């Protein structure tokens, strides 16, 4: 949704909004039901990397500044300021790495929240619109089975699906303070 709002200046055509909603609807099931272990593993990985960073920095610091000397001096900086620069670079790059993990985690959380909000909008539509969109985009039911389940003709199904998308687009625009241009 962020992409939509950034590229539209909050005014867009109904067709553009419907196109955006269809993209979101096609991935609705996956977005809503993303494996919880994925999102929790990101968070635990971020916490673990913070602890590992502290341990690595302490080990490096102790290795370079401990009173005991090592016999192999290859690869060690020759001057004290060289080591400080390397440590600062290491810490800065590690912080960027952790920030990128946090950004990825936040992306998945935002994606799931938007998908759940869209599903809630679908379920709040009146019948048969909510049921048609739910069966098609969340349950991934093919049109033939939907016709049997809903006891309607195929042409009626597609007409009602288009009507449902119209209503959903208007509701989405209203909920997100978007102005729709007439087609």
PDB file of N, CA, C and O in Angstrom, residues 17 34 43 57 59 75 93 109 123 131 145:
ATOM      1  N   UNK A  17      -6.561   1.409  -9.030  1.00  0.00           N
ATOM      2  CA  UNK A  17      -6.784   0.853  -7.698  1.00  0.00           C
ATOM      3  C   UNK A  17      -7.225  -0.605  -7.784  1.00  0.00           C
ATOM      4  O   UNK A  17      -6.747  -1.447  -7.020  1.00  0.00           O
ATOM      5  N   UNK A  34       1.428 -16.496   6.206  1.00  0.00           N
ATOM      6  CA  UNK A  34       2.870 -16.724   6.190  1.00  0.00           C
ATOM      7  C   UNK A  34       3.252 -17.428   7.481  1.00  0.00           C
ATOM      8  O   UNK A  34       2.703 -17.145   8.539  1.00  0.00           O
ATOM      9  N   UNK A  43      12.972 -12.328  14.260  1.00  0.00           N
ATOM     10  CA  UNK A  43      13.140 -11.584  15.501  1.00  0.00           C
ATOM     11  C   UNK A  43      14.184 -12.237  16.397  1.00  0.00           C
ATOM     12  O   UNK A  43      15.054 -11.556  16.945  1.00  0.00           O
ATOM     13  N   UNK A  57      32.972  -8.601  19.212  1.00  0.00           N
ATOM     14  CA  UNK A  57      33.740  -7.371  19.473  1.00  0.00           C
ATOM     15  C   UNK A  57      34.584  -7.537  20.732  1.00  0.00           C
ATOM     16  O   UNK A  57      35.749  -7.131  20.759  1.00  0.00           O
ATOM     17  N   UNK A  59      35.737 -10.364  21.948  1.00  0.00           N
ATOM     18  CA  UNK A  59      36.825 -11.292  21.628  1.00  0.00           C
ATOM     19  C   UNK A  59      37.921 -10.602  20.834  1.00  0.00           C
ATOM     20  O   UNK A  59      39.110 -10.802  21.089  1.00  0.00           O
ATOM     21  N   UNK A  75      48.877 -10.047   9.322  1.00  0.00           N
ATOM     22  CA  UNK A  75      47.485  -9.659   9.289  1.00  0.00           C
ATOM     23  C   UNK A  75      47.080  -8.712  10.393  1.00  0.00           C
ATOM     24  O   UNK A  75      45.994  -8.150  10.347  1.00  0.00           O
ATOM     25  N   UNK A  93      29.562  -1.796  10.032  1.00  0.00           N
ATOM     26  CA  UNK A  93      29.007  -2.735   9.062  1.00  0.00           C
ATOM     27  C   UNK A  93      28.091  -3.760   9.721  1.00  0.00           C
ATOM     28  O   UNK A  93      27.106  -4.186   9.138  1.00  0.00           O
ATOM     29  N   UNK A 109       6.046  -8.135   8.520  1.00  0.00           N
ATOM     30  CA  UNK A 109       4.981  -7.793   9.468  1.00  0.00           C
ATOM     31  C   UNK A 109       3.991  -6.832   8.814  1.00  0.00           C
ATOM     32  O   UNK A 109       2.775  -7.003   8.926  1.00  0.00           O
ATOM     33  N   UNK A 123     -14.465  -9.540   4.110  1.00  0.00           N
ATOM     34  CA  UNK A 123     -15.480 -10.193   4.934  1.00  0.00           C
ATOM     35  C   UNK A 123     -16.574  -9.232   5.389  1.00  0.00           C
ATOM     36  O   UNK A 123     -17.669  -9.665   5.750  1.00  0.00           O
ATOM     37  N   UNK A 131     -18.562 -13.451  -0.058  1.00  0.00           N
ATOM     38  CA  UNK A 131     -18.342 -14.888  -0.258  1.00  0.00           C
ATOM     39  C   UNK A 131     -17.608 -15.170  -1.567  1.00  0.00           C
ATOM     40  O   UNK A 131     -16.722 -16.023  -1.625  1.00  0.00           O
ATOM     41  N   UNK A 145     -15.998 -24.690  -9.436  1.00  0.00           N
ATOM     42  CA  UNK A 145     -16.435 -25.119  -8.101  1.00  0.00           C
ATOM     43  C   UNK A 145     -17.230 -24.018  -7.405  1.00  0.00           C
ATOM     44  O   UNK A 145     -18.168 -24.299  -6.649  1.00  0.00           O
TER      45      UNK A 145
END
